[in-house]
């Protein structure tokens, strides 16, 4: 069964080149044996799956890919990279697609993941360490998903597993310097609102 | 004089012994009046088994041998050699087939199987009793080879045979040697050196003292037999001045007539023969010729987006040919890389259904086309190619991703199959060699005799037998040449003496046998009023024996009296 | 006395507290000093590499600089932290250009003098199953478990590489040394979806429930892990009709076998209480409930 109507193949190779450069991979090595998809723990939730994602990169199908939920579904387990006969680190290709999507301000299909990553890095940038209470609380507020995991969250707090007072790095200035020296996180790039700590 | 025949009954492990009472059978045969010795053994074809036969021949002064075992097709040669080594004429050693004809087909009835085995062995004993002592026939041999086709297959075969010191006549239909390879702009795996090697080969042919090249020449008739062919050749362009045909004597013929390109107009759905920018891989070879400008046919523009379509016309029994043309996957990879070298900013796409790259370094080569030259392989056949604003819209699918794919291309290259060269079928009829359903010449055995034909002395080289690439063609050509050299290395030819013969006193020279013989072995004597047999052509089939109204024909060691005596031994009740 | 730098990572100070507690207790018992890295920072986890490659290398590189200054190999019990730091180490050792790039963002000069070590790596390669066996005071006989590595300890193999990527054996051998029965199974390195547990809880639930099913089919009554993300995901997302399997940290079972009194405090921190199981197999006194 063919999906999605016809794909018009563009001679423009920019997506593949950008993804290859960011991921330090050669997507064109893929010969579509599907071993990655066969071993991917989340392929069944994906629309395309790892192999098709690679083909869509080869075909420069930027619009389909960058707005796809698939690129945010990758759990980063690296089973694909370990088993790929052409040594393509597909998890890194997924990362590169996320990065291109964020850099280009493409509205993500999975806003929950994007918000999670932005919050996480915001906390690390300002506190130096991750703080679950802040992360979970803010993420639930931001995604409007207040009730999910309320039970286990409460149990964790009761067991002292979610410290309400965050550990804070002493060298916070150094941490902020490190962030600004790295290419700045997408939260700033895309101009999206930054949540308060 | 009473015969002294030895009978050797084989158990063949359990193959025979499980359904035939082998020791009992041997015991019964010992009482046969013509049997001087009978024994059974586990495996008669083994070294100890053969030793048992030799020992019995010596100890019992045997003058005939019957081995009751498997089919004569299996071990007749083995046992005849054993008998001959112990002093018995090999044509007085016969096999009684009690395996394929008895034990394997009557596994659940031992008494009946044993009785049938007894009938067969007794009938063969009767045959041996009447067998003549014969000597193999010897025939004269013309040590000259005719090679038909001046492509790389024919040239390689000619060089090999000539290099062994035998004269060769190389017959080429076109005006120059080189064949299809001369039309290639590059060859895999290295792209370089192909044309230089070809030029060297042609030069070596032309200066070789043992090779005579006939261009614009065709074989028009062939008679004779292995070692003694008469090949009729006509030279001159068709329609040009007719040159009187002449005849060459040759001992062997190598057929290397090569291939033709598939007719593009048979592929209208992908624009074949309709759209000027839809070309074949052979066309694209010419476009890629070194030094030339790569330009597409319609407007001379340099193509940037090139789509290759694998299996165009092949693997399609409904519309095209059913077979895989074998070389196209490699040809597409090669041409895509050559294209990218000429147009570095270009992009090549290849629609395929399987990539078949079985060959040393081949898989790596195709991988390189993707890795280093960015060829994008899409798994699926293209359904249509249509003209659109001066370009070509290619509609295909990628079955691995379930995506329907459209590509706007500047040029479409169809990887079409090799088909047999024009005139292959009539040439086959001339040479008495068969062609398959696709028009390629048949080898004698698809696995075990790949360079021989069923006509002794006629050998095959190259793509006239089926699609193959240059290294395979050269290997097969050298193989055919080796067969010719093996033939020519004999001082004379030997042939089985169990062929037809004529009782001249009974022959009325009615020529019924001449018309009946399927091998052209029968003729009337030029002077005397009798029919004669050419033993070199006779295959011993017996058709003339049956046809002869005067019963003047017989096949040696298959005389009618022998056959009737054999039938008498079979234990049928008699009322028919 | 051997000494290591110790990098607990954020999880061991929160959801993985019992991991932190059991690791420090076990190393105390093994007479190996753990010195926590001064002012360490978060490794950035999957958020950093999803968003920016340089950041994902610079964050762990800052910790490598601290470890380098401390002059000791650094133990990272958390599989995710271990993986991110090994990735940075791998990159620093790959090409001069990559090294310079990381050094510039993390503001240090890399010397390959100290190394990042996983917990299982130290327990197996430095301490050794034989030595551990000799220290066992409470044999874990009768406790059928499966060794669960998850992804980040073993993949990608060129980055991690202390055990076989597809068929790792070291955790199972350590469990064997403790007397536990490590059941063979096929899912030791299958992903639990831990990285998605907050953003895609349904996906995580499916993966975890399947892992638990497979463990049960293999005859295990508990799963043993060395990753706090796996552990919390496996405890939080197990669903289905079957009784939920307790999830142990490898360090907890080492502590239990070494007879450490502190172990009692660890069980209370679990979301799936392992005490009924431990009592059932006689590894915990029945009256010690609560």
PDB file of C-alpha atoms in Angstrom, chain A residues 78-146:
ATOM      1  CA  UNK A  78      21.068   2.942  19.488  1.00  0.00           C
ATOM      2  CA  UNK A  79      19.987  -0.604  18.562  1.00  0.00           C
ATOM      3  CA  UNK A  80      19.776   0.590  14.953  1.00  0.00           C
ATOM      4  CA  UNK A  81      23.255   2.111  15.029  1.00  0.00           C
ATOM      5  CA  UNK A  82      24.735  -1.031  16.596  1.00  0.00           C
ATOM      6  CA  UNK A  83      23.231  -3.334  13.987  1.00  0.00           C
ATOM      7  CA  UNK A  84      23.281  -1.227  10.807  1.00  0.00           C
ATOM      8  CA  UNK A  85      25.347  -3.047   8.137  1.00  0.00           C
ATOM      9  CA  UNK A  86      26.404   0.321   6.769  1.00  0.00           C
ATOM     10  CA  UNK A  87      27.340   1.778  10.142  1.00  0.00           C
ATOM     11  CA  UNK A  88      24.793   4.563   9.955  1.00  0.00           C
ATOM     12  CA  UNK A  89      24.070   5.913  13.429  1.00  0.00           C
ATOM     13  CA  UNK A  90      20.368   6.419  12.821  1.00  0.00           C
ATOM     14  CA  UNK A  91      19.764   7.710  16.348  1.00  0.00           C
ATOM     15  CA  UNK A  92      22.139  10.543  15.511  1.00  0.00           C
ATOM     16  CA  UNK A  93      20.276  11.122  12.255  1.00  0.00           C
ATOM     17  CA  UNK A  94      17.122  11.482  14.338  1.00  0.00           C
ATOM     18  CA  UNK A  95      18.922  13.953  16.593  1.00  0.00           C
ATOM     19  CA  UNK A  96      20.068  15.895  13.543  1.00  0.00           C
ATOM     20  CA  UNK A  97      16.506  16.026  12.201  1.00  0.00           C
ATOM     21  CA  UNK A  98      15.313  17.326  15.583  1.00  0.00           C
ATOM     22  CA  UNK A  99      18.015  19.955  15.503  1.00  0.00           C
ATOM     23  CA  UNK A 100      17.188  21.019  11.934  1.00  0.00           C
ATOM     24  CA  UNK A 101      13.487  21.174  12.814  1.00  0.00           C
ATOM     25  CA  UNK A 102      14.208  23.334  15.861  1.00  0.00           C
ATOM     26  CA  UNK A 103      16.654  25.546  13.994  1.00  0.00           C
ATOM     27  CA  UNK A 104      14.119  26.143  11.242  1.00  0.00           C
ATOM     28  CA  UNK A 105      11.251  26.771  13.628  1.00  0.00           C
ATOM     29  CA  UNK A 106       9.158  23.955  12.206  1.00  0.00           C
ATOM     30  CA  UNK A 107       6.104  23.415  14.365  1.00  0.00           C
ATOM     31  CA  UNK A 108       6.755  20.002  15.893  1.00  0.00           C
ATOM     32  CA  UNK A 109       4.148  17.269  15.791  1.00  0.00           C
ATOM     33  CA  UNK A 110       5.132  16.363  19.342  1.00  0.00           C
ATOM     34  CA  UNK A 111       5.182  19.560  21.364  1.00  0.00           C
ATOM     35  CA  UNK A 112       5.390  17.642  24.638  1.00  0.00           C
ATOM     36  CA  UNK A 113       8.900  16.368  23.832  1.00  0.00           C
ATOM     37  CA  UNK A 114      10.117  19.743  22.642  1.00  0.00           C
ATOM     38  CA  UNK A 115       8.813  21.443  25.781  1.00  0.00           C
ATOM     39  CA  UNK A 116      10.395  18.746  27.930  1.00  0.00           C
ATOM     40  CA  UNK A 117      13.819  19.190  26.358  1.00  0.00           C
ATOM     41  CA  UNK A 118      13.660  22.981  26.578  1.00  0.00           C
ATOM     42  CA  UNK A 119      12.663  22.882  30.234  1.00  0.00           C
ATOM     43  CA  UNK A 120      15.311  20.330  31.037  1.00  0.00           C
ATOM     44  CA  UNK A 121      18.056  22.400  29.478  1.00  0.00           C
ATOM     45  CA  UNK A 122      16.712  25.607  30.975  1.00  0.00           C
ATOM     46  CA  UNK A 123      17.056  24.049  34.419  1.00  0.00           C
ATOM     47  CA  UNK A 124      20.541  22.748  33.685  1.00  0.00           C
ATOM     48  CA  UNK A 125      21.621  26.111  32.287  1.00  0.00           C
ATOM     49  CA  UNK A 126      20.476  27.958  35.372  1.00  0.00           C
ATOM     50  CA  UNK A 127      20.899  25.404  38.163  1.00  0.00           C
ATOM     51  CA  UNK A 128      23.684  23.282  36.724  1.00  0.00           C
ATOM     52  CA  UNK A 129      21.741  20.173  37.571  1.00  0.00           C
ATOM     53  CA  UNK A 130      18.380  18.721  36.778  1.00  0.00           C
ATOM     54  CA  UNK A 131      15.625  19.153  39.313  1.00  0.00           C
ATOM     55  CA  UNK A 132      12.728  16.700  38.950  1.00  0.00           C
ATOM     56  CA  UNK A 133      10.241  18.694  40.951  1.00  0.00           C
ATOM     57  CA  UNK A 134      10.812  21.732  38.810  1.00  0.00           C
ATOM     58  CA  UNK A 135      10.959  19.713  35.610  1.00  0.00           C
ATOM     59  CA  UNK A 136       7.853  17.638  36.222  1.00  0.00           C
ATOM     60  CA  UNK A 137       5.835  20.488  37.641  1.00  0.00           C
ATOM     61  CA  UNK A 138       6.689  22.949  34.938  1.00  0.00           C
ATOM     62  CA  UNK A 139       6.297  20.349  32.179  1.00  0.00           C
ATOM     63  CA  UNK A 140       2.841  19.403  33.413  1.00  0.00           C
ATOM     64  CA  UNK A 141       1.818  23.040  33.675  1.00  0.00           C
ATOM     65  CA  UNK A 142       3.216  23.831  30.222  1.00  0.00           C
ATOM     66  CA  UNK A 143       1.673  20.840  28.481  1.00  0.00           C
ATOM     67  CA  UNK A 144      -1.597  21.206  30.411  1.00  0.00           C
ATOM     68  CA  UNK A 145      -1.332  17.573  31.421  1.00  0.00           C
ATOM     69  CA  UNK A 146      -1.720  18.089  35.146  1.00  0.00           C
TER      70      UNK A 146
END
